C-alpha positions as semicolon CSV with decimal commas, in nm:
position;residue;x (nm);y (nm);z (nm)
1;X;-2,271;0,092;-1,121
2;X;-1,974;-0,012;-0,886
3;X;-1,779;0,231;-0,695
4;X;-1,423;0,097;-0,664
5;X;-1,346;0,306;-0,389
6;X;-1,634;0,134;-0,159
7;X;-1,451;-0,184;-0,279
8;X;-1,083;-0,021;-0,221
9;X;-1,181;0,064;0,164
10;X;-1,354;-0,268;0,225
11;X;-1,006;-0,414;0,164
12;X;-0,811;-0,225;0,328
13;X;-1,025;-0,120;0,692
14;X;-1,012;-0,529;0,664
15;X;-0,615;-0,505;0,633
16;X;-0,630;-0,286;0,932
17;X;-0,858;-0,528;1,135
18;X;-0,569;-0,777;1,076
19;X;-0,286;-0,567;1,181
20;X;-0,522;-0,440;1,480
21;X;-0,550;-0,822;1,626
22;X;-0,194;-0,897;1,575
23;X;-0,128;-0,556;1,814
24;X;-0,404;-0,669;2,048
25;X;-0,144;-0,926;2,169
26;X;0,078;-0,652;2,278
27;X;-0,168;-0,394;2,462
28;X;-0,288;-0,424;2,781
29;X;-0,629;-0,483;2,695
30;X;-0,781;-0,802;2,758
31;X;-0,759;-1,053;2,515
32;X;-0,723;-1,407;2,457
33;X;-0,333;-1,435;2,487
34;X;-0,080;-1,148;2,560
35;X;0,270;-1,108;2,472
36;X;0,574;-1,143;2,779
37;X;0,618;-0,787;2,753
38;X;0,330;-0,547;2,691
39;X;0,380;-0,204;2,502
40;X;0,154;0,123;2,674
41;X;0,293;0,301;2,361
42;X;0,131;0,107;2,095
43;X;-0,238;0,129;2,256
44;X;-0,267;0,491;2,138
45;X;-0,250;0,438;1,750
46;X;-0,483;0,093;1,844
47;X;-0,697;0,416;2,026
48;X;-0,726;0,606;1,706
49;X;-0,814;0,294;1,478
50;X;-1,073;0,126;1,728
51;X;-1,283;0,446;1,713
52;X;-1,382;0,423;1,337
53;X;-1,281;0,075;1,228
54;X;-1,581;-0,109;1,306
55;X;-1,831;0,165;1,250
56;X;-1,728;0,208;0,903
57;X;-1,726;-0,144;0,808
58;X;-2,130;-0,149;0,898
59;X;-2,146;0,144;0,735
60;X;-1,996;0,013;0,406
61;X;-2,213;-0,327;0,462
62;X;-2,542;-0,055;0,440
63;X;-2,392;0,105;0,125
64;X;-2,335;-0,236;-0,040
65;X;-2,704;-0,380;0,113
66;X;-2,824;-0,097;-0,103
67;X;-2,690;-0,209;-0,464
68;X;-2,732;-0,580;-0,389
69;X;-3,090;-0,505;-0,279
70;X;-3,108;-0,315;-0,652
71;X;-3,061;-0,629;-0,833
72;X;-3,328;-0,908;-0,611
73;X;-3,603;-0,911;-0,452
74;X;-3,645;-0,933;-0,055
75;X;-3,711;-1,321;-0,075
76;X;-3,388;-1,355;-0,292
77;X;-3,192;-1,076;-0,105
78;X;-3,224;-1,276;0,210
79;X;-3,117;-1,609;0,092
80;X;-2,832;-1,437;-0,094
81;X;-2,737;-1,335;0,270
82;X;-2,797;-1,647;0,415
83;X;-2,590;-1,800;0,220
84;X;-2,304;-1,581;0,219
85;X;-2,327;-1,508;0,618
86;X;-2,461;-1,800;0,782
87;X;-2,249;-2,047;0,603
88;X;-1,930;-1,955;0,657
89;X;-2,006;-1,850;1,007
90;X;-2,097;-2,186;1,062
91;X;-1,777;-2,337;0,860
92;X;-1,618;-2,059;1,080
93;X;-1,714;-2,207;1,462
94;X;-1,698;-2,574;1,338
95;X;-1,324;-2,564;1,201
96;X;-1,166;-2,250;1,202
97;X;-1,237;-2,068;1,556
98;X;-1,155;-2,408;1,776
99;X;-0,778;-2,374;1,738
100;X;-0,800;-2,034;1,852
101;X;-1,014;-2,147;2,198
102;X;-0,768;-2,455;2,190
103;X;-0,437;-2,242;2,224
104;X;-0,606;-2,001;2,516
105;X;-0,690;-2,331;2,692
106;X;-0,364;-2,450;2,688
107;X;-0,201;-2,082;2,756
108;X;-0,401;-2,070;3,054
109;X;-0,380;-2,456;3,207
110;X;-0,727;-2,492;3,129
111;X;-0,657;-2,825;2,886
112;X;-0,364;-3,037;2,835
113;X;-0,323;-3,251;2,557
114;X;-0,269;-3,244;2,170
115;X;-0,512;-3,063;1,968
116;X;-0,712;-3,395;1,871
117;X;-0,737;-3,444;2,207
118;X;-0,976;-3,119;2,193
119;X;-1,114;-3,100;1,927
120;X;-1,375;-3,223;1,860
121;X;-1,446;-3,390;2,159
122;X;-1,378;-3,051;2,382
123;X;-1,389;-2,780;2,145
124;X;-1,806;-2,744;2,173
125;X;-1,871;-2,863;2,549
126;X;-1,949;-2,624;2,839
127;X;-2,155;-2,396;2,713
128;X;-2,054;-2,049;2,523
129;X;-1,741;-1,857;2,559
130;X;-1,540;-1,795;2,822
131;X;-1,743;-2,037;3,039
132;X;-1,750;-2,296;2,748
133;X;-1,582;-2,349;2,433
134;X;-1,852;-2,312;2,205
135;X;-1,751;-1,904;2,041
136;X;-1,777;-1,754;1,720
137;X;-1,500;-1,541;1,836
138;X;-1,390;-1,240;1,571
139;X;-1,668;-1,415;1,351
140;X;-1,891;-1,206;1,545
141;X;-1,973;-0,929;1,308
142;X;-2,109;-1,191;1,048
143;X;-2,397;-1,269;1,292
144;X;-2,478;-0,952;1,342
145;X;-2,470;-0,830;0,997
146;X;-2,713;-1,092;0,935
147;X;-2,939;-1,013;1,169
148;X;-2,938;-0,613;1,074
149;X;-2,953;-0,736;0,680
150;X;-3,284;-0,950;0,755
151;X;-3,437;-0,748;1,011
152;X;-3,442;-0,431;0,782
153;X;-3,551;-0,583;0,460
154;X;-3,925;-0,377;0,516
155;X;-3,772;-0,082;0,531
156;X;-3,533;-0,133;0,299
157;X;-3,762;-0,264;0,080
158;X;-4,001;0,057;0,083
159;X;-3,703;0,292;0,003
160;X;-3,583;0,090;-0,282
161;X;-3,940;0,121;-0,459
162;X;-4,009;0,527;-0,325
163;X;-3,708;0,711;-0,402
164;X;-3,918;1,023;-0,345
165;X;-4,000;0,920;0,019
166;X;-4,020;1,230;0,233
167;X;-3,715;1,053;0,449
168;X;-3,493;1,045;0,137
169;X;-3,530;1,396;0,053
170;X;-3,489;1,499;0,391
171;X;-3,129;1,287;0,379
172;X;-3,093;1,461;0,035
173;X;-3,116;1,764;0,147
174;X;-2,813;1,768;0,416
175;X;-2,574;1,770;0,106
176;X;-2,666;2,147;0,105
177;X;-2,363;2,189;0,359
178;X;-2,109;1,985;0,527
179;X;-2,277;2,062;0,882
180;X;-2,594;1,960;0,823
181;X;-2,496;1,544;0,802
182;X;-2,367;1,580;1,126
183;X;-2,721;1,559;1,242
184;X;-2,728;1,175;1,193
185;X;-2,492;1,137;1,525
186;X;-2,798;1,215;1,707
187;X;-2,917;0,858;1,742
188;X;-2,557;0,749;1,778
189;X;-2,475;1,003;2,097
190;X;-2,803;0,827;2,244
191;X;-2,691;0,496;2,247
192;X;-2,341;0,564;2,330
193;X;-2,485;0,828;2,647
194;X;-2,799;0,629;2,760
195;X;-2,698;0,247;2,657
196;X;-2,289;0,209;2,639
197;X;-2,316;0,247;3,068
198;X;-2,533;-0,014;3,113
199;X;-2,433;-0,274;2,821
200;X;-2,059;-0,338;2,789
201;X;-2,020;-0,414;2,413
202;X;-1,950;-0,841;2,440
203;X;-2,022;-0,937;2,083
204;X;-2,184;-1,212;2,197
205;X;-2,547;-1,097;2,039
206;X;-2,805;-1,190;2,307
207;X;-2,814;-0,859;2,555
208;X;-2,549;-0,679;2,362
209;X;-2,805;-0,400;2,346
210;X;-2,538;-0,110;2,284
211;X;-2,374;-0,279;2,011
212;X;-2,673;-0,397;1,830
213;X;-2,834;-0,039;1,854
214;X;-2,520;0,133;1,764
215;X;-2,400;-0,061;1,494
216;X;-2,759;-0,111;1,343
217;X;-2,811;0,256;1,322
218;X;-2,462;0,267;1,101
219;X;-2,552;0,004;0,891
220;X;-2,867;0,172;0,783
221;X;-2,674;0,500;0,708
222;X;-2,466;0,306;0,477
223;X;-2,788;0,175;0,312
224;X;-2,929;0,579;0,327
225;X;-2,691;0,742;0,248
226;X;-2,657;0,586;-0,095
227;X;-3,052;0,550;-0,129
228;X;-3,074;0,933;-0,093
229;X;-2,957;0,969;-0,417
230;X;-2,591;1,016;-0,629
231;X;-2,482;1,343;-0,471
232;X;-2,269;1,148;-0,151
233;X;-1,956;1,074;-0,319
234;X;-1,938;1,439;-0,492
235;X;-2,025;1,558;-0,130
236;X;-1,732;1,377;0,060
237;X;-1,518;1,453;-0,181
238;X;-1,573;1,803;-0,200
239;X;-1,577;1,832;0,205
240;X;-1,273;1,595;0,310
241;X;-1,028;1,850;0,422
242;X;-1,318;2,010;0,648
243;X;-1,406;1,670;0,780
244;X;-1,063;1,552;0,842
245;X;-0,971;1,854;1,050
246;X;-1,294;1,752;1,197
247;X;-1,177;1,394;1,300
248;X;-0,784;1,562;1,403
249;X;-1,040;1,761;1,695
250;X;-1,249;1,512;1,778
251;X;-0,957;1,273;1,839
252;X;-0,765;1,519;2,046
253;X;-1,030;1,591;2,250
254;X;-1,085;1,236;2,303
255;X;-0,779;1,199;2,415
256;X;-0,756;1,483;2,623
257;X;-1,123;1,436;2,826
258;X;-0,944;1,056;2,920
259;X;-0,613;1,202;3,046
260;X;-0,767;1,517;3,245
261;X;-1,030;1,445;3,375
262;X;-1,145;1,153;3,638
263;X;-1,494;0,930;3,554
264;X;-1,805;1,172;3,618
265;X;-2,122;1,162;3,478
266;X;-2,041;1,488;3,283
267;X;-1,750;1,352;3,178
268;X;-1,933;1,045;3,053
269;X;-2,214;1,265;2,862
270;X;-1,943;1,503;2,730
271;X;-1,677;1,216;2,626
272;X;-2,031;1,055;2,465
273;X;-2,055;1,328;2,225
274;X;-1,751;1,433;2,119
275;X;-1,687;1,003;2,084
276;X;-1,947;1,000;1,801
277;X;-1,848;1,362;1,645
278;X;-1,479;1,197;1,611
279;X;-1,659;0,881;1,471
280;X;-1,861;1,036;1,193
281;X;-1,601;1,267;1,110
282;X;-1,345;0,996;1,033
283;X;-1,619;0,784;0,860
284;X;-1,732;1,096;0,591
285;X;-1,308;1,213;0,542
286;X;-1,215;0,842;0,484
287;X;-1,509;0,851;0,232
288;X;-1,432;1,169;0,087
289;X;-1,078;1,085;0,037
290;X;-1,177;0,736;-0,103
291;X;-1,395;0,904;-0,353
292;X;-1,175;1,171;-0,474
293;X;-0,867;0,894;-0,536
294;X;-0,995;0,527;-0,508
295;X;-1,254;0,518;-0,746
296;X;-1,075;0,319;-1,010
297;X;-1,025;-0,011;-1,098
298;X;-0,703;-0,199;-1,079
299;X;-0,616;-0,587;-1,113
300;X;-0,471;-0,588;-0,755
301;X;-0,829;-0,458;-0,655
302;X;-0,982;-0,737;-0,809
303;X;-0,819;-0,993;-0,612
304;X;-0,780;-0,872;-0,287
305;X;-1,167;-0,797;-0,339
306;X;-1,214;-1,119;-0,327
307;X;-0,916;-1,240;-0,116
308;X;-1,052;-0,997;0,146
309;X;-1,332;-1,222;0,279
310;X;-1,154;-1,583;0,364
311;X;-0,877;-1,336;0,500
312;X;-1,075;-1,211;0,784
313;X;-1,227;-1,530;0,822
314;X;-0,868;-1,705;0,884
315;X;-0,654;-1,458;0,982
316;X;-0,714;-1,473;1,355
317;X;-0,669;-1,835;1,385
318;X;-0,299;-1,809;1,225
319;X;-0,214;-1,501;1,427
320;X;-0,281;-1,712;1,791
321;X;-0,140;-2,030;1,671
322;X;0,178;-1,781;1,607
323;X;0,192;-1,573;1,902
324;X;0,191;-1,851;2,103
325;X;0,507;-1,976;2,029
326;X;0,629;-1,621;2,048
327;X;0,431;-1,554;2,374
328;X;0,755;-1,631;2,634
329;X;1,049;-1,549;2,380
330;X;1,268;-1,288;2,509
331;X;1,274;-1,103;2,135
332;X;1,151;-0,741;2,103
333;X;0,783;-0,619;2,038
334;X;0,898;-0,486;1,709
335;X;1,035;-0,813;1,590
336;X;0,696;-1,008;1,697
337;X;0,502;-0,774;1,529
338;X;0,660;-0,799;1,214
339;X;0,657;-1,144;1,240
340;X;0,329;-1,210;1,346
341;X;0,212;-0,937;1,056
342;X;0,402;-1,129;0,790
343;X;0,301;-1,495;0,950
344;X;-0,076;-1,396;0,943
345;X;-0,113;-1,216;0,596
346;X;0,147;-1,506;0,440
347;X;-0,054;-1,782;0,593
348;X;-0,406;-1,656;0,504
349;X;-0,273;-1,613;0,160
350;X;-0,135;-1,960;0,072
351;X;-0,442;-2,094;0,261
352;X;-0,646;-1,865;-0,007
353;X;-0,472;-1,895;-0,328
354;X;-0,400;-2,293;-0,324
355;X;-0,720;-2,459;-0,107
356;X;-0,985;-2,202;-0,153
357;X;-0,959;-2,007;-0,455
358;X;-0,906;-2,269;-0,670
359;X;-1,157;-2,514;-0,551
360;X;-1,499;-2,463;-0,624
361;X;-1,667;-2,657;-0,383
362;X;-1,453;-2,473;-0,100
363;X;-1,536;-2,144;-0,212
364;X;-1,897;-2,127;-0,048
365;X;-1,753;-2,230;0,264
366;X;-1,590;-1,919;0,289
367;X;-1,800;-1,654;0,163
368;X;-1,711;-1,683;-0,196
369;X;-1,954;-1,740;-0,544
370;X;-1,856;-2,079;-0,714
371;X;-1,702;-1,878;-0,997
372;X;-1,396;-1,755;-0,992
373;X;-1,431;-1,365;-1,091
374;X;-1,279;-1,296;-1,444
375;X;-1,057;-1,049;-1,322
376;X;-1,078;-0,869;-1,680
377;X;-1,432;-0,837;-1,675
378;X;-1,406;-0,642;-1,282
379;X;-1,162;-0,413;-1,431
380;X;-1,403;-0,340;-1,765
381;X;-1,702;-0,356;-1,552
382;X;-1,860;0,026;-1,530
383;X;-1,552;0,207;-1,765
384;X;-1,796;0,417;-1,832
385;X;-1,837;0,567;-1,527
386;X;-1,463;0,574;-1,478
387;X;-1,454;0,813;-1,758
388;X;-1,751;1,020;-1,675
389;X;-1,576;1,084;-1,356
390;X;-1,316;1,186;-1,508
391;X;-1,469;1,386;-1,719
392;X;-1,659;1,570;-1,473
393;X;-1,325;1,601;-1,286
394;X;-1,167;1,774;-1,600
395;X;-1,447;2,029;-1,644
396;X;-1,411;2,159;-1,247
């Protein structure tokens, strides 16, 4: 049975991603190119979005691991996800991410010369990123979500065929309260306490021990959390207002441990936990509010569902391409902004609707089944359970 709100905030924490990179080029954090004129005022919202962004996105990866795992079995599973991970990350490197290592070249005075003059002669030579040229750049989290989707296939595997496992009904049974799930940022405040210090996240897989631990552990919560049985969405939606005043504290005490107090090592323990409280309270109140008011189908769902994948794969590329011709302009942050917002979602769309959407050998490239989805048949797809919601909804 599909849950249209897991499919509603898989589109838009994507959206966000997007409008996050097109305000990386105005923060002071490092990244590939930066704006003439940097905004300190924009880097708090960025703050508030970077805690839960990527975490969720594993998290939703688990959830969906868990229905697609429903339907194959581990040998088919895995070549499902080769297919629809590996291949477009390789498309990705070969033709999409050189522009993007190209225009930082060239912003920098590392290369001179047209763009055929780089690639492909250039754009693989030197070894990987930001010695060489060779990067998957903000491809990384396909990589990785191969890895964790191959890796935990065993244990996957074993849940899927003993839904009575002593683990499940352990999970299970945290739905007795809306404290008791709070016990799954145990593993999380180890990693971030005993790991984060030592392995500055890099995305670039080998030795990125924080961010493989961290982000493994989420995406198997994703995958337990549905596994445990069908009482998670009723949960979240029945605790989001607890959970969101949860995430307002966490977040202000985030932000007040940075701006009073100076690096310690309790300050790193103590900014540790109340880091992953914020997390996981953001993750279950987006999911609670999801539930309660996403969960039904639309037509604009059903294409941005599948929009949603060649976006992120091409949306960076277009957004570096454009800043850099806005880089030295003397315009205002605002007016960037909206134009690199408007540039990047525009350009990703024609790119979508008139190469790859419509072309069924493309489609594979990026991600995509060699059918186009009959939108009708989305929208029909699992009325039933539309109406049982409903239903059930009516009766409280």
């Amino acid at each position: 049975m599909r849950r249209f709100d897991m499919d509603w905030l898989r589109v838009l924490v994507f959206g966000l991603l997007i409008l996050y990179h097109v305000g990386m080029f105005f923060v002071p954090w490092g990244w590939h190119i930066k704006n003439n004129e940097i905004s300190l005022d924009l880097q708090w919202p960025m703050l508030f979005v970077n805690q839960w962004r990527l975490p969720i996105l594993f998290v939703i990866s688990g959830m969906g691991t868990y229905y697609a795992f429903g339907k194959r079995s581990a040998g088919q599973f895995a070549k499902e996800r080769l297919i629809r991970l590996f291949i477009p990350l390789a498309v990705g490197m070969f033709l999409i991410v050189p522009p993007q290592v190209y225009i930082e070249r060239i912003a920098t005075g590392q290369f001179s010369g047209g763009y055929f003059d780089f690639w492909p002669a250039h754009a693989f030579s030197g070894g990987t990123y930001p010695d060489g040229n060779l990067t998957w750049h903000h491809l990384w989290f396909l990589p990785y979500l191969l890895i964790f989707s191959l890796v935990l296939i065993p244990v996957f595997s074993y849940l899927r065929k003993n839904p009575q496992a002593r683990f499940l009904k352990w999970t299970a049974g945290m739905y007795s309260n809306p404290w008791k799930i709070f016990l799954l940022i145990i593993p999380l405040y180890l990693a971030e306490a005993f790991l984060e210090p030592f392995f500055p996240v890099t995305h670039a897989l080998v030795g990125d021990w924080f961010a493989l631990a961290f982000f493994l552990v989420l995406f198997f919560y994703g995958f337990l959390l549905i596994a445990s049985g069908g009482r998670f969405w009723e949960f979240v939606a029945r605790y989001r207002r607890i959970y969101l005043m949860c995430g307002i504290v966490g977040f202000t005490a985030l932000i007040g441990i940075i701006l009073l107090y100076p690096d310690s090592t309790w300050r790193h323990f103590t900014e540790a936990g109340i880091k992953v409280f914020n997390i996981w309270s953001w993750i279950l109140a987006i999911f609670g509010y999801g539930s309660a008011y996403l969960n039904k189908p639309s037509r604009a769902l059903a294409y941005a569902n599948q929009a949603v994948y060649p976006f992120y794969i091409l949306h960076q590329t277009i957004t570096l391409v454009v800043a850099y011709y806005l880089m030295d302009l003397n315009w205002s942050v605002t007016t960037k902004f909206v134009i690199l917002t408007v540039v990047t979602f525009g350009g990703s769309w024609l790119i979508y609707e008139f190469l790859i959407r419509r072309w069924k050998w493309i489609r594979p490239l990026f991600g995509l089944k060699v059918r186009r989805l009959n939108v009708d048949a989305y929208n029909n797809r699992n009325k039933e359970l539309i109406q049982d919601i409903q239903l059930s909804k009516a009766k409280q």
